[in-house]
PDB file of C-alpha atoms (C1' of nucleotides) in Angstrom:
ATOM      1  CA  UNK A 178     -49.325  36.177  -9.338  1.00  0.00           C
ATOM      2  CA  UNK A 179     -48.067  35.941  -5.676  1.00  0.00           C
ATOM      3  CA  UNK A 180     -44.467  34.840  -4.372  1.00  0.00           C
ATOM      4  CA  UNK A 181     -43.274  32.580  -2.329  1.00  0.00           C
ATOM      5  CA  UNK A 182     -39.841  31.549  -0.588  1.00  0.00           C
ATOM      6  CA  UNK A 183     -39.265  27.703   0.240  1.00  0.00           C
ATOM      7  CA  UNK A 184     -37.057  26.239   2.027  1.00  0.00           C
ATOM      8  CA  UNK A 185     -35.446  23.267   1.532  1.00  0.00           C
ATOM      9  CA  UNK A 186     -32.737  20.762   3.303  1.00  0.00           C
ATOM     10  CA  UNK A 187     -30.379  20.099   0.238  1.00  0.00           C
ATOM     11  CA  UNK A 188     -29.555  16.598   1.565  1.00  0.00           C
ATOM     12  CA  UNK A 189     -33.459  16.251   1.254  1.00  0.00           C
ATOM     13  CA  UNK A 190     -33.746  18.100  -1.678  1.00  0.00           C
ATOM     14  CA  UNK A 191     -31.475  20.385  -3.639  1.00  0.00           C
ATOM     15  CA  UNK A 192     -31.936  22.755  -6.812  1.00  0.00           C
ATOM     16  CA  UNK A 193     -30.408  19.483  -8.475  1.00  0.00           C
ATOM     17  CA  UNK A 194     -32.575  17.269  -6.862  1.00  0.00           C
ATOM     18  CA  UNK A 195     -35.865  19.299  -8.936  1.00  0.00           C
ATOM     19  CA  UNK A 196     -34.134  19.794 -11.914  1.00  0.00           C
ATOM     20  CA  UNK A 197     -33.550  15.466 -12.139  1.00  0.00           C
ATOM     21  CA  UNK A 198     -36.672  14.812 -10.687  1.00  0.00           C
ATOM     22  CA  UNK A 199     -39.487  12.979 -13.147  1.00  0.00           C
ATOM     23  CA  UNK A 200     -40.815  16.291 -15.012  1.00  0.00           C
ATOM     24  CA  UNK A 201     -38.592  18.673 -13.186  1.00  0.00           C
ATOM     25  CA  UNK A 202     -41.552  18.183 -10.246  1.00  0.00           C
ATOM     26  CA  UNK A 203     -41.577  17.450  -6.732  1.00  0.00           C
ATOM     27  CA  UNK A 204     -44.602  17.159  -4.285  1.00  0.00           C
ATOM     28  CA  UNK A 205     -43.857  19.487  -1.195  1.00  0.00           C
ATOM     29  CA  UNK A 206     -44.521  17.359   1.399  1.00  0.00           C
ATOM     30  CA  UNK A 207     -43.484  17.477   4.461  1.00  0.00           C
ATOM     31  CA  UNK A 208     -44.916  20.730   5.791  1.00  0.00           C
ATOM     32  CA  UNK A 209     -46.163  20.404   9.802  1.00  0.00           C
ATOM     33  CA  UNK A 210     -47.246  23.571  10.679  1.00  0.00           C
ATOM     34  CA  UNK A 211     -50.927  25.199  10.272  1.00  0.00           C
ATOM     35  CA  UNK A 212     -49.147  28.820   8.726  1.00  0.00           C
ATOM     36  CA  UNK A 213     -47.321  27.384   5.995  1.00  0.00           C
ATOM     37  CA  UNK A 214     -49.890  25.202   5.111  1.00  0.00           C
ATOM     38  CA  UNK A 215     -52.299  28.010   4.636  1.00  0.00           C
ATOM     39  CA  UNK A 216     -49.661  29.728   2.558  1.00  0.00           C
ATOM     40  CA  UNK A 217     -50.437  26.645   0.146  1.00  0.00           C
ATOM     41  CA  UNK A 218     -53.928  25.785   0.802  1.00  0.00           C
ATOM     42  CA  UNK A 219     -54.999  29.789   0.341  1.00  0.00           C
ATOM     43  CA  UNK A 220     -52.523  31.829  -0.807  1.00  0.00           C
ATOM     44  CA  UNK A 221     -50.656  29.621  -3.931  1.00  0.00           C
ATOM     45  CA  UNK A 222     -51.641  29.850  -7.279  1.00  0.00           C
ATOM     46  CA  UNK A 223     -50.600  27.834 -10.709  1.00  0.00           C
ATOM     47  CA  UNK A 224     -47.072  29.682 -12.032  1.00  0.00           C
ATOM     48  CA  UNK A 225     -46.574  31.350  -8.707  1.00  0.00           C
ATOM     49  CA  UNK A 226     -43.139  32.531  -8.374  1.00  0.00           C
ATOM     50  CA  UNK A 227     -40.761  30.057  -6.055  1.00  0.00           C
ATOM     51  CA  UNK A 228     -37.344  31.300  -4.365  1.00  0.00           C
ATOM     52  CA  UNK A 229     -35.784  27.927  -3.567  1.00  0.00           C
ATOM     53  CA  UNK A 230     -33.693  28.367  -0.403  1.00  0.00           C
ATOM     54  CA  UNK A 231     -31.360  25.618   0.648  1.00  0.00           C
ATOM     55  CA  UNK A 232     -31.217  25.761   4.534  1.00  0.00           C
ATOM     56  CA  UNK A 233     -29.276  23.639   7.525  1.00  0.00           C
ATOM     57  CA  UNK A 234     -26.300  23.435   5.266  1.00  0.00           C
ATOM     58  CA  UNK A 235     -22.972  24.916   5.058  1.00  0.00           C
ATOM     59  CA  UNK A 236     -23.805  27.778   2.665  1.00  0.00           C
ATOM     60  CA  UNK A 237     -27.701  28.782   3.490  1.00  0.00           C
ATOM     61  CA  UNK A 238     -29.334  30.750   0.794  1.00  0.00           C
ATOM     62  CA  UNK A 239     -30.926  31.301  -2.397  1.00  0.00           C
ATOM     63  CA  UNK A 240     -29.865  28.385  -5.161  1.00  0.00           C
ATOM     64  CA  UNK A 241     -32.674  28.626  -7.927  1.00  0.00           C
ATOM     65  CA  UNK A 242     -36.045  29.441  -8.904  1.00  0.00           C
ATOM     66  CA  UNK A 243     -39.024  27.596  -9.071  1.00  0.00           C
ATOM     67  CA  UNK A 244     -42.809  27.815  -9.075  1.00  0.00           C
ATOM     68  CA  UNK A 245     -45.916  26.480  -8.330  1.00  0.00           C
ATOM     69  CA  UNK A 246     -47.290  23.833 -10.876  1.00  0.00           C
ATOM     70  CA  UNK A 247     -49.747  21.979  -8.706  1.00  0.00           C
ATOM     71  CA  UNK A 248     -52.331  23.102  -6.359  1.00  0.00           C
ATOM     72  CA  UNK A 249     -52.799  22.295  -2.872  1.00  0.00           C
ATOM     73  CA  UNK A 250     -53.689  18.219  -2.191  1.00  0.00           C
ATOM     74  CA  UNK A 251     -53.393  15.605   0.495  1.00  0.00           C
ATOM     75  CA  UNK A 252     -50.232  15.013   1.680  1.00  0.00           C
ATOM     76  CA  UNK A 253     -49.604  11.095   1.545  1.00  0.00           C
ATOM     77  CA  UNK A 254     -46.317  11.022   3.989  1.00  0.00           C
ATOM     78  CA  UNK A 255     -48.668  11.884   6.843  1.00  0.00           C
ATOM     79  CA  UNK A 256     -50.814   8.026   5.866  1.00  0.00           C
ATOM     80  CA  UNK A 257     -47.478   6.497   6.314  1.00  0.00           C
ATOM     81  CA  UNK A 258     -46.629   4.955   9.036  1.00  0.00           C
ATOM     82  CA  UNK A 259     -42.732   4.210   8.324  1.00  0.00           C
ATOM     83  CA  UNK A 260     -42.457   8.143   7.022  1.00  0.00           C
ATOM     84  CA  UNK A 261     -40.651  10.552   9.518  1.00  0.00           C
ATOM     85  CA  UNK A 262     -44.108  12.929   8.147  1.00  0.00           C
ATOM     86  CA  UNK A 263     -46.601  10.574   9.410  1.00  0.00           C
ATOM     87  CA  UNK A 264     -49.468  11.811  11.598  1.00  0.00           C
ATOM     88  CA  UNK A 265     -51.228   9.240  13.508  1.00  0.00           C
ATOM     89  CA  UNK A 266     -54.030  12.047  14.334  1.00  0.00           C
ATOM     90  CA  UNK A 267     -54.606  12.649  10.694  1.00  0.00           C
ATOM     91  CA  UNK A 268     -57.136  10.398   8.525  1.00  0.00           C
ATOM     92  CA  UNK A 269     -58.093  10.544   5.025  1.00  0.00           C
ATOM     93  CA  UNK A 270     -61.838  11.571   5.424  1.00  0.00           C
ATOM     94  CA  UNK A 271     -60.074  15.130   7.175  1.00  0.00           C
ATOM     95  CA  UNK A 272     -56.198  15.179   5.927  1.00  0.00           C
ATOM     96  CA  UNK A 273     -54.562  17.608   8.006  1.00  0.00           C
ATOM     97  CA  UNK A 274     -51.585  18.435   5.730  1.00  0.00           C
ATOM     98  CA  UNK A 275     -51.639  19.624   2.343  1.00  0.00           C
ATOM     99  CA  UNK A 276     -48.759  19.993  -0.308  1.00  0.00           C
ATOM    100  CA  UNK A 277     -48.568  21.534  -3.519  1.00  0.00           C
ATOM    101  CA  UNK A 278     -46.088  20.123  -6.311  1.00  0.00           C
ATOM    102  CA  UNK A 279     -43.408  22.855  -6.985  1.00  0.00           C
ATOM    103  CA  UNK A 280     -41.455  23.014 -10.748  1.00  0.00           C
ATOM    104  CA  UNK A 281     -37.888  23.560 -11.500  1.00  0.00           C
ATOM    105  CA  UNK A 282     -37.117  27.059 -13.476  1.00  0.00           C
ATOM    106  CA  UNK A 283     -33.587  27.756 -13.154  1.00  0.00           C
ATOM    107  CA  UNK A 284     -30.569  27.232 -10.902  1.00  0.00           C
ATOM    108  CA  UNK A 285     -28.933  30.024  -9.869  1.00  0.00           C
ATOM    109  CA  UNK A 286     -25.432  31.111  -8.439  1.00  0.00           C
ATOM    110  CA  UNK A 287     -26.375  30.874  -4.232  1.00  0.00           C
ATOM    111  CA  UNK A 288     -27.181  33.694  -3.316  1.00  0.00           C
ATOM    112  CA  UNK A 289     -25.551  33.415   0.227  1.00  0.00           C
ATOM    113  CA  UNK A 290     -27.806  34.243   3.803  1.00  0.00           C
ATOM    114  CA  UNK A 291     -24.920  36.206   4.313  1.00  0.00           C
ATOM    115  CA  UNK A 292     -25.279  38.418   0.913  1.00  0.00           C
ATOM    116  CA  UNK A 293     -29.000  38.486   1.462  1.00  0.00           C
ATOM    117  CA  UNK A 294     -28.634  39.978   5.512  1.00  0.00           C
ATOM    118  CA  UNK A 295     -25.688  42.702   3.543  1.00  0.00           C
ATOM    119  CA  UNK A 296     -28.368  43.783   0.686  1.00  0.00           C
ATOM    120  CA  UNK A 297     -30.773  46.833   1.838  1.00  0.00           C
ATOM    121  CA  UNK A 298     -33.250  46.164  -0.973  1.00  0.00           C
ATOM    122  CA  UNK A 299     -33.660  42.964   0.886  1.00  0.00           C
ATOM    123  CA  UNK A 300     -34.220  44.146   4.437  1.00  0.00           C
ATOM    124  CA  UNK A 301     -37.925  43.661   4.677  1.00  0.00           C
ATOM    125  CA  UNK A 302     -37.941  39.704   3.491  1.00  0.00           C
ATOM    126  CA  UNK A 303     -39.644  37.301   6.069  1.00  0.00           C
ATOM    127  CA  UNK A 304     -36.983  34.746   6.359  1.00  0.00           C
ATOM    128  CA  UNK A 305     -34.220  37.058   7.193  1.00  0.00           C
ATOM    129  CA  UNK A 306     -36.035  38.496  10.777  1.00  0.00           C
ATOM    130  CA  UNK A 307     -34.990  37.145  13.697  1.00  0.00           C
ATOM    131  CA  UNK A 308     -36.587  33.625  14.925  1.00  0.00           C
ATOM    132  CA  UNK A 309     -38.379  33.612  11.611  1.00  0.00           C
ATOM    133  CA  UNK A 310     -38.884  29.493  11.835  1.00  0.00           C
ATOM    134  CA  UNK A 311     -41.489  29.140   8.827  1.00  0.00           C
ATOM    135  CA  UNK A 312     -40.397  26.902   5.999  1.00  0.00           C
ATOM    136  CA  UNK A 313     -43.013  28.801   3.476  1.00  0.00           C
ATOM    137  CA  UNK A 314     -43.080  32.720   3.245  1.00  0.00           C
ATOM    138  CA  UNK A 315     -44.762  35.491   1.389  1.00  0.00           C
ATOM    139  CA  UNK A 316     -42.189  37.438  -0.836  1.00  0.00           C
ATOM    140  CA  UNK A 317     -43.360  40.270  -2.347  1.00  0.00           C
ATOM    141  CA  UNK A 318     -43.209  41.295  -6.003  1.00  0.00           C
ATOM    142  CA  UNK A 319     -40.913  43.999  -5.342  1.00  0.00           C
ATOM    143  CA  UNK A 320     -38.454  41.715  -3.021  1.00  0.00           C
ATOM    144  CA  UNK A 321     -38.921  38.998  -5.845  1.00  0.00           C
ATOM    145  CA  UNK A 322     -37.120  41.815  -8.467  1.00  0.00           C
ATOM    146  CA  UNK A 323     -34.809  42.887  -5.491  1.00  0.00           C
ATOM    147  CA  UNK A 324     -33.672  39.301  -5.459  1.00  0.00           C
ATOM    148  CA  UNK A 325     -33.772  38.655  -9.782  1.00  0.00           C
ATOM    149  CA  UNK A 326     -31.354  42.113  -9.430  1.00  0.00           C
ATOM    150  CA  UNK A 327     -29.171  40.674  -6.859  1.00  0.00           C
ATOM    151  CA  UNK A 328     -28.946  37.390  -8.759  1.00  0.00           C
ATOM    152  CA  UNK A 329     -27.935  39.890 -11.706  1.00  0.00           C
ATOM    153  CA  UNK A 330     -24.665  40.831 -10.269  1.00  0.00           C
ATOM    154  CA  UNK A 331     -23.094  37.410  -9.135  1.00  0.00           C
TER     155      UNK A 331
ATOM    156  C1'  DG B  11     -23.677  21.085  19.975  1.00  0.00           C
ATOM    157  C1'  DC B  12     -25.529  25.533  21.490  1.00  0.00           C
ATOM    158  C1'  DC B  13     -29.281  28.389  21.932  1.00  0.00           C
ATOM    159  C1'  DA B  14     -32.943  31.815  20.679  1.00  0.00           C
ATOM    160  C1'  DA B  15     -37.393  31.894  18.929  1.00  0.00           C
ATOM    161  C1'  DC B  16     -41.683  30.252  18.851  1.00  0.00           C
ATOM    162  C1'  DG B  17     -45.359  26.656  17.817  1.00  0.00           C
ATOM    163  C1'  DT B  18     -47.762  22.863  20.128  1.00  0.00           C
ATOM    164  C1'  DT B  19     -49.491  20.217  23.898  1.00  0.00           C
ATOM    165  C1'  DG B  20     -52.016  19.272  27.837  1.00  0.00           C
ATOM    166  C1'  DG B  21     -53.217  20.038  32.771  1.00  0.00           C
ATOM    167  C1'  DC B  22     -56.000  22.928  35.216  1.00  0.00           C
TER     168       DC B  22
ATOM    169  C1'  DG C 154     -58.710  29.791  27.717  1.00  0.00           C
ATOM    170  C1'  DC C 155     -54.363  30.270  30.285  1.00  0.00           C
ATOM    171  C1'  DC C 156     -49.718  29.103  30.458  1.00  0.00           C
ATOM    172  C1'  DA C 157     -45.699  26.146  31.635  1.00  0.00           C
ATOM    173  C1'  DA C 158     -43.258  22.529  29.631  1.00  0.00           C
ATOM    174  C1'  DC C 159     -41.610  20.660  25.771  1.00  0.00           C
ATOM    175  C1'  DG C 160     -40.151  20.033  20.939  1.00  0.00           C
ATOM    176  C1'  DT C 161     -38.443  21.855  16.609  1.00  0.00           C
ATOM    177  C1'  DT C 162     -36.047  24.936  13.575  1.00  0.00           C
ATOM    178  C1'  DG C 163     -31.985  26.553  11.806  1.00  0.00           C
ATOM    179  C1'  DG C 164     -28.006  29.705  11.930  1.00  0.00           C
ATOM    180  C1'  DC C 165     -23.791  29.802  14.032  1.00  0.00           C
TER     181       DC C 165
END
DNA sequence: GCCAACGTTGGC
DNA sequence: GCCAACGTTGGC
């Protein structure tokens, strides 16, 4: 069982978003960079643990858990031409980008950037070093309990 | 809207 | 394969 942090643009999709989406599901899509997508392709298992960030928003942070409940396929947003995703140097005999569908859990109280930055048990999580730009990141199982803890007390 | 970080592109 | 220019991310 690995871990993951995800971010997401709550005016693209929120916590709420998942939890009214058909089946609680959404396909990831949207991922355009060759790390990330070899967090999914490689790294993501079935049940895999999701923190589901909500970033470029007033209050960044931690809003709910979710995990992986589909593995790595095609992603059809870069095929489409009117889609912001589309990649006119991808084709469907070689996709270039992947997604995986991700599961609604549970919302959470947010768990501000701010809170996250002020908690030592935290200190060593990717997406809170400096220029850290990627949308996917490893979380380890003992930052995945640091967070459940912190979650705990709000 | 600023800007730091850093990935990608493309000329050589 | 180097590296400068450029684009994007994302917090502030």
């Amino acid at each position: 069982m690995n871990y993951w942090l995800m971010k997401s643009e709550p005016d693209e999709c929120s916590i709420d978003t998942l939890a009214q989406a058909p089946a609680q599901t959404v396909p990831w899509i949207g991922v355009r960079n060759y790390q990330a997508r070899n967090f999914m392709r490689d790294g993501m298992r079935l049940g895999d643990g999701v923190l589901f960030y909500h970033s470029s928003c007033p209050e960044p942070g931690i809003a709910g858990l979710a995990e992986v409940s589909g593995l790595a396929y095609p992603d059809a947003s870069q095929f489409d031409a009117q889609s912001p995703y589309f990649d006119p140097k991808s084709t469907p005999e070689a996709p270039r980008w992947l997604n995986v569908d991700v599961r609604y859990v549970r919302k959470t109280a947010l768990l501000s950037l701010k809170q996250m930055r002020a908690s030592p048990t935290l200190a060593s999580l990717r997406v809170l070093h400096a220029g850290n730009r990627l949308s996917i990141t490893p979380v380890t199982a003992q930052e995945w309990q640091a967070v459940l803890a912190l979650l705990e007390t709000l």
